[in-house]
CSV table of C-alpha atoms and ligand atoms in Angstrom, one decimal:
chain,number,residue,atom,x,y,z
A,1,MET,CA,-88.2,164.1,45.2
A,2,ASP,CA,-90.0,164.5,48.5
A,3,TYR,CA,-87.7,165.2,51.1
A,4,THR,CA,-89.6,164.5,54.0
A,5,LYS,CA,-88.7,160.9,53.5
A,6,VAL,CA,-84.5,161.7,52.8
A,7,LYS,CA,-81.8,161.8,55.7
A,8,LEU,CA,-80.8,165.9,55.0
A,9,PRO,CA,-77.3,166.8,55.4
A,10,THR,CA,-76.6,169.5,58.3
A,11,HIS,CA,-73.6,171.1,56.3
A,12,VAL,CA,-73.5,170.2,51.7
A,13,ALA,CA,-70.0,171.6,49.9
A,14,ILE,CA,-69.3,172.3,46.7
A,15,ILE,CA,-66.4,172.3,45.0
A,16,VAL,CA,-67.7,174.6,41.7
A,17,ASP,CA,-65.1,173.2,39.0
A,18,GLY,CA,-66.5,173.1,34.7
A,19,ASN,CA,-66.8,176.7,34.5
A,20,GLY,CA,-64.0,176.8,32.0
A,21,ARG,CA,-64.8,174.3,30.6
A,22,TRP,CA,-68.5,174.1,30.1
A,23,ALA,CA,-67.9,177.5,28.5
A,24,THR,CA,-64.9,176.1,25.8
A,25,ASN,CA,-67.5,173.3,25.1
A,26,GLN,CA,-70.0,176.4,23.9
A,27,GLY,CA,-67.2,178.3,22.2
A,28,LEU,CA,-67.0,181.1,24.8
A,29,ASN,CA,-64.3,182.3,26.3
A,30,ARG,CA,-63.3,180.8,30.2
A,31,SER,CA,-64.3,183.7,31.6
A,32,ALA,CA,-68.6,183.0,30.5
A,33,GLY,CA,-68.7,180.4,32.2
A,34,HIS,CA,-67.4,181.6,35.3
A,35,LYS,CA,-70.6,184.3,34.9
A,36,GLU,CA,-73.0,181.2,34.0
A,37,GLY,CA,-71.4,179.4,37.3
A,38,PHE,CA,-72.0,182.4,39.5
A,39,LEU,CA,-75.8,182.6,38.0
A,40,ASN,CA,-76.0,179.0,38.6
A,41,LEU,CA,-74.8,179.3,42.3
A,42,LYS,CA,-77.3,181.6,43.0
A,43,LYS,CA,-80.0,179.2,42.2
A,44,LEU,CA,-79.1,176.4,43.6
A,45,THR,CA,-77.9,178.2,46.9
A,46,LYS,CA,-81.3,179.0,47.1
A,47,TYR,CA,-82.6,175.5,46.3
A,48,ILE,CA,-80.2,173.8,48.4
A,49,PHE,CA,-81.4,176.1,51.9
A,50,ASN,CA,-84.4,175.7,51.3
A,51,LYS,CA,-85.0,172.2,51.3
A,52,GLY,CA,-83.6,172.7,55.2
A,53,VAL,CA,-79.6,172.9,54.4
A,54,SER,CA,-78.0,175.1,57.0
A,55,TYR,CA,-74.8,175.5,55.8
A,56,ILE,CA,-73.4,175.2,52.3
A,57,SER,CA,-69.6,175.9,51.7
A,58,ALA,CA,-69.0,177.0,48.5
A,59,TYR,CA,-64.9,176.5,46.8
A,60,LEU,CA,-65.1,179.5,44.6
A,61,PHE,CA,-61.5,180.2,43.7
A,62,SER,CA,-57.9,178.7,45.4
A,63,THR,CA,-54.6,179.4,46.8
A,64,GLU,CA,-53.5,177.8,43.3
A,65,ASN,CA,-55.8,179.4,41.5
A,66,PHE,CA,-53.8,182.5,41.6
A,67,LYS,CA,-51.7,180.3,38.7
A,68,ARG,CA,-53.9,181.2,36.2
A,69,SER,CA,-53.9,184.0,33.5
A,70,LYS,CA,-53.7,187.7,35.2
A,71,VAL,CA,-57.2,187.9,32.9
A,72,GLU,CA,-59.2,184.7,34.5
A,73,VAL,CA,-57.8,186.0,37.8
A,74,ALA,CA,-59.2,189.4,38.1
A,75,TYR,CA,-62.5,188.4,36.3
A,76,ILE,CA,-63.8,186.0,38.8
A,77,MET,CA,-61.9,188.5,41.6
A,78,ASN,CA,-64.0,191.8,39.3
A,79,LEU,CA,-67.3,189.4,39.6
A,80,LEU,CA,-67.6,189.4,43.3
A,81,THR,CA,-67.5,192.6,43.9
A,82,ASP,CA,-69.3,194.1,40.1
A,83,LYS,CA,-72.1,191.7,42.0
A,84,LEU,CA,-71.8,192.9,45.5
A,85,ASN,CA,-75.1,194.3,45.6
A,86,GLU,CA,-76.6,191.7,43.6
A,87,ILE,CA,-75.9,189.1,46.0
A,88,LEU,CA,-76.5,191.2,49.2
A,89,GLU,CA,-80.0,191.7,47.7
A,90,PHE,CA,-80.2,188.3,47.4
A,91,CYS,CA,-78.4,187.2,50.5
A,92,HIS,CA,-81.7,189.9,52.4
A,93,GLU,CA,-83.9,188.1,51.2
A,94,GLU,CA,-83.1,184.6,51.2
A,95,LYS,CA,-82.5,186.0,55.2
A,96,ILE,CA,-78.5,184.1,54.9
A,97,LYS,CA,-75.8,184.8,56.6
A,98,ALA,CA,-72.4,185.4,54.1
A,99,VAL,CA,-68.7,184.4,56.1
A,100,PHE,CA,-65.3,184.1,54.3
A,101,SER,CA,-62.9,181.6,54.4
A,102,GLY,CA,-59.5,182.4,52.9
A,103,ARG,CA,-56.7,184.3,53.0
A,104,VAL,CA,-56.6,188.2,51.5
A,105,THR,CA,-52.8,188.7,51.8
A,106,HIS,CA,-53.3,189.1,47.6
A,107,MET,CA,-57.0,190.5,47.1
A,108,SER,CA,-57.2,194.3,46.2
A,109,ASP,CA,-58.4,196.0,49.2
A,110,LYS,CA,-62.0,196.7,46.7
A,111,VAL,CA,-62.2,192.7,47.4
A,112,ILE,CA,-61.2,192.9,50.2
A,113,LYS,CA,-64.2,195.7,51.1
A,114,THR,CA,-67.0,193.9,49.1
A,115,MET,CA,-66.0,190.8,51.4
A,116,GLU,CA,-66.3,193.2,54.7
A,117,LYS,CA,-70.0,195.0,53.5
A,118,LEU,CA,-71.2,191.5,52.6
A,119,THR,CA,-70.4,189.6,55.4
A,120,GLU,CA,-71.1,192.9,58.1
A,121,GLU,CA,-74.6,193.9,56.2
A,122,THR,CA,-75.4,190.1,56.9
A,123,LYS,CA,-74.5,189.3,59.9
A,124,ASN,CA,-77.6,188.8,62.3
A,125,TYR,CA,-79.0,186.0,60.5
A,126,GLU,CA,-79.8,182.7,61.3
A,127,GLY,CA,-80.1,179.5,60.2
A,128,LYS,CA,-79.3,179.6,56.8
A,129,THR,CA,-74.7,180.0,56.5
A,130,PHE,CA,-73.1,181.0,52.9
A,131,ASN,CA,-69.6,180.1,53.7
A,132,ILE,CA,-68.2,181.6,50.4
A,133,CYS,CA,-64.8,180.5,50.1
A,134,PHE,CA,-62.4,183.0,48.1
A,135,GLY,CA,-58.8,182.5,48.3
A,136,TYR,CA,-59.0,179.5,50.1
A,137,GLY,CA,-56.9,176.8,51.2
A,138,SER,CA,-57.2,173.5,53.4
A,139,HIS,CA,-53.1,173.8,54.0
A,140,ALA,CA,-53.1,177.2,54.5
A,141,GLU,CA,-56.4,177.4,56.4
A,142,ILE,CA,-54.2,174.8,59.0
A,143,ILE,CA,-51.2,176.8,59.2
A,144,ASP,CA,-52.8,179.9,60.0
A,145,ALA,CA,-55.1,178.5,62.8
A,146,THR,CA,-51.8,176.9,64.1
A,147,LYS,CA,-50.3,180.0,64.3
A,148,LYS,CA,-52.9,181.2,65.9
A,149,ILE,CA,-53.2,178.5,68.7
A,150,VAL,CA,-49.0,179.7,69.9
A,151,ASN,CA,-49.8,183.0,69.8
A,152,ASP,CA,-52.9,182.3,72.5
A,153,VAL,CA,-50.9,180.0,73.7
A,154,ASN,CA,-47.9,182.3,74.4
A,155,ASN,CA,-50.8,185.0,75.7
A,156,ASN,CA,-51.2,182.1,77.9
A,157,VAL,CA,-55.0,182.7,76.5
A,158,LEU,CA,-55.1,179.2,76.1
A,159,ASN,CA,-53.8,176.3,78.2
A,160,ILE,CA,-51.8,173.8,75.0
A,161,ASN,CA,-53.5,170.7,77.5
A,162,GLU,CA,-57.0,172.6,76.8
A,163,ILE,CA,-56.2,171.9,72.9
A,164,ASP,CA,-58.6,169.1,71.8
A,165,GLU,CA,-60.4,168.8,68.1
A,166,SER,CA,-63.7,171.5,69.2
A,167,ILE,CA,-60.9,173.7,70.5
A,168,PHE,CA,-58.8,173.2,66.7
A,169,ASN,CA,-62.3,173.7,64.9
A,170,ARG,CA,-62.5,177.1,67.2
A,171,TYR,CA,-59.2,178.6,65.3
A,172,LEU,CA,-60.4,178.5,61.6
A,173,TYR,CA,-61.9,180.6,59.6
A,174,GLN,CA,-65.3,179.8,60.6
A,175,GLU,CA,-66.6,177.8,63.6
A,176,LEU,CA,-68.5,175.4,61.5
A,177,PRO,CA,-70.1,172.1,62.1
A,178,PRO,CA,-68.5,169.1,59.5
A,179,ILE,CA,-69.4,169.0,56.0
A,180,ASP,CA,-72.0,165.8,56.3
A,181,LEU,CA,-71.4,165.5,51.6
A,182,LEU,CA,-69.3,166.8,49.4
A,183,ILE,CA,-70.4,167.1,45.8
A,184,ARG,CA,-68.0,168.1,42.9
A,185,THR,CA,-69.4,169.0,40.1
A,186,GLY,CA,-66.8,168.6,36.5
A,187,GLY,CA,-65.9,165.1,36.9
A,188,GLU,CA,-62.4,165.5,38.9
A,189,GLN,CA,-62.0,163.3,41.8
A,190,ARG,CA,-59.8,165.0,43.9
A,191,LEU,CA,-60.0,168.0,47.1
A,192,SER,CA,-58.0,170.5,45.0
A,193,ASN,CA,-56.4,171.1,48.8
A,194,PHE,CA,-60.5,171.9,50.1
A,195,MET,CA,-61.5,171.4,53.6
A,196,LEU,CA,-59.4,168.3,54.4
A,197,TRP,CA,-60.6,169.1,58.2
A,198,GLN,CA,-63.3,169.4,57.7
A,199,LEU,CA,-64.1,166.5,55.1
A,200,SER,CA,-62.5,164.3,57.7
A,201,TYR,CA,-66.3,162.1,57.6
A,202,ALA,CA,-68.1,163.3,54.7
A,203,GLU,CA,-69.1,161.1,51.6
A,204,LEU,CA,-67.7,162.4,48.5
A,205,TYR,CA,-69.9,162.7,45.4
A,206,PHE,CA,-68.5,163.4,41.8
A,207,THR,CA,-70.3,164.5,39.2
A,208,LYS,CA,-69.0,164.6,35.9
A,209,THR,CA,-71.4,167.6,35.0
A,210,TYR,CA,-69.9,171.1,35.0
A,211,PHE,CA,-71.0,173.1,36.9
A,212,PRO,CA,-73.4,175.9,35.4
A,213,ASP,CA,-74.9,172.3,34.0
A,214,PHE,CA,-75.7,171.1,37.7
A,215,LYS,CA,-79.4,172.5,38.6
A,216,GLU,CA,-81.8,171.5,40.9
A,217,GLU,CA,-82.9,167.8,39.9
A,218,ASP,CA,-78.7,166.8,39.4
A,219,PHE,CA,-78.8,168.3,44.0
A,220,ASP,CA,-81.8,165.9,44.6
A,221,LYS,CA,-79.8,163.2,43.2
A,222,ALA,CA,-77.1,163.3,45.3
A,223,ILE,CA,-79.5,163.6,48.2
A,224,TYR,CA,-80.8,161.0,47.3
A,225,GLU,CA,-77.3,158.6,47.0
A,226,TYR,CA,-76.2,159.9,49.9
A,227,SER,CA,-79.5,159.2,51.6
A,228,SER,CA,-78.9,156.0,51.7
A,229,ARG,CA,-75.0,155.9,52.7
A,230,ASP,CA,-74.2,153.8,56.3
A,231,ARG,CA,-72.8,156.4,57.8
A,232,ARG,CA,-70.3,154.7,60.3
A,233,PHE,CA,-68.6,156.9,61.8
A,234,GLY,CA,-65.4,154.3,62.6
A,235,GLY,CA,-68.4,152.5,64.8
A,236,ILE,CA,-70.9,149.2,63.9
A,237,ASN,CA,-74.8,150.2,62.8
A,238,TYR,CA,-75.6,147.0,64.5
A,239,GLU,CA,-79.8,146.4,63.7
A,240,ASP,CA,-78.7,146.4,59.7
B,301,IPE,C1,-64.6,176.7,38.1
B,301,IPE,O1,-63.7,176.2,37.4
B,301,IPE,C2,-64.0,176.8,40.1
B,301,IPE,C3,-62.6,177.6,39.8
B,301,IPE,C4,-61.6,177.1,40.2
B,301,IPE,C5,-62.7,179.1,39.4
B,301,IPE,P1,-63.3,176.3,36.6
B,301,IPE,O2,-62.6,177.4,35.7
B,301,IPE,O3,-61.7,175.1,36.7
B,301,IPE,O4,-63.1,175.5,35.2
B,301,IPE,P2,-62.9,174.0,34.0
B,301,IPE,O5,-62.3,172.8,35.3
B,301,IPE,O6,-61.1,174.7,33.8
B,301,IPE,O7,-63.6,173.6,33.5
B,302,IPE,C1,-60.6,173.4,42.0
B,302,IPE,O1,-60.9,173.1,41.3
B,302,IPE,C2,-60.6,175.2,42.9
B,302,IPE,C3,-62.3,174.9,43.0
B,302,IPE,C4,-63.2,174.6,42.5
B,302,IPE,C5,-62.1,176.6,43.5
B,302,IPE,P1,-59.8,173.2,40.1
B,302,IPE,O2,-60.2,172.9,38.7
B,302,IPE,O3,-58.2,174.0,40.6
B,302,IPE,O4,-58.5,172.6,40.4
B,302,IPE,P2,-57.6,171.2,39.9
B,302,IPE,O5,-56.6,171.6,39.1
B,302,IPE,O6,-58.6,170.4,38.3
B,302,IPE,O7,-57.2,170.5,40.8
B,303,MG,MG1,-60.8,173.4,36.9
């Protein structure tokens, strides 16, 4: 696809879904699906950034996913720590700044240290920001932001009358531009507690394809569709 002829989103978010079903369909255990999803995410991330997108938010583990079996949760947590060197090498090669969104309350010290190392080592890269939503829940994020705001108001760091949309955005886990395009793989048409604030005017794109099978050409299709959408933001495009 000719990327010079399409409207490109600044911030793309992906709900990485369908790993488990992809594996089950192949007669593999669910963990094999997460491993395959990880490999695909790396390839896809490289492709998306190189097409000119500046921000990618990937939903990899939700606050609700702790309800899953101990084995599955441990596998996903270990994936991050086991692949740390590979992820670091990838970020350095591609000059990607990695940031995290989520609550670390139920995470092990090992996982927390991994996140800190990744963030610290890539913090000076500019232009490509990869927001890893891990242990993320949008309700938790909004509550955490509210608590930080109340704290700052109580300590006279923030005046209550100053609070507006852009100030509130600053108190979220990461201060990022709004999401332009949300892609959810795996067939479900819901948000599953993802980025309720940041998605307020995003274009939504749902596909039945399981994430490990969602390739570069599938992303092209999503961009093509996005590019044809008329984003009005409540106004009217009078030239149409
Ligand atoms: C991967 O997809 C993303 C996570 C929630 C960890 P799933 O593990 O939800 O796969 P399905 O939806 O059961 O197929
Ligand atoms: C959403 O997928 C969370 C992530 C992709 C990390 P789920 O598989 O957990 O969502 P539901 O259960 O179908 O809503
Ligand atoms: Mg799922």
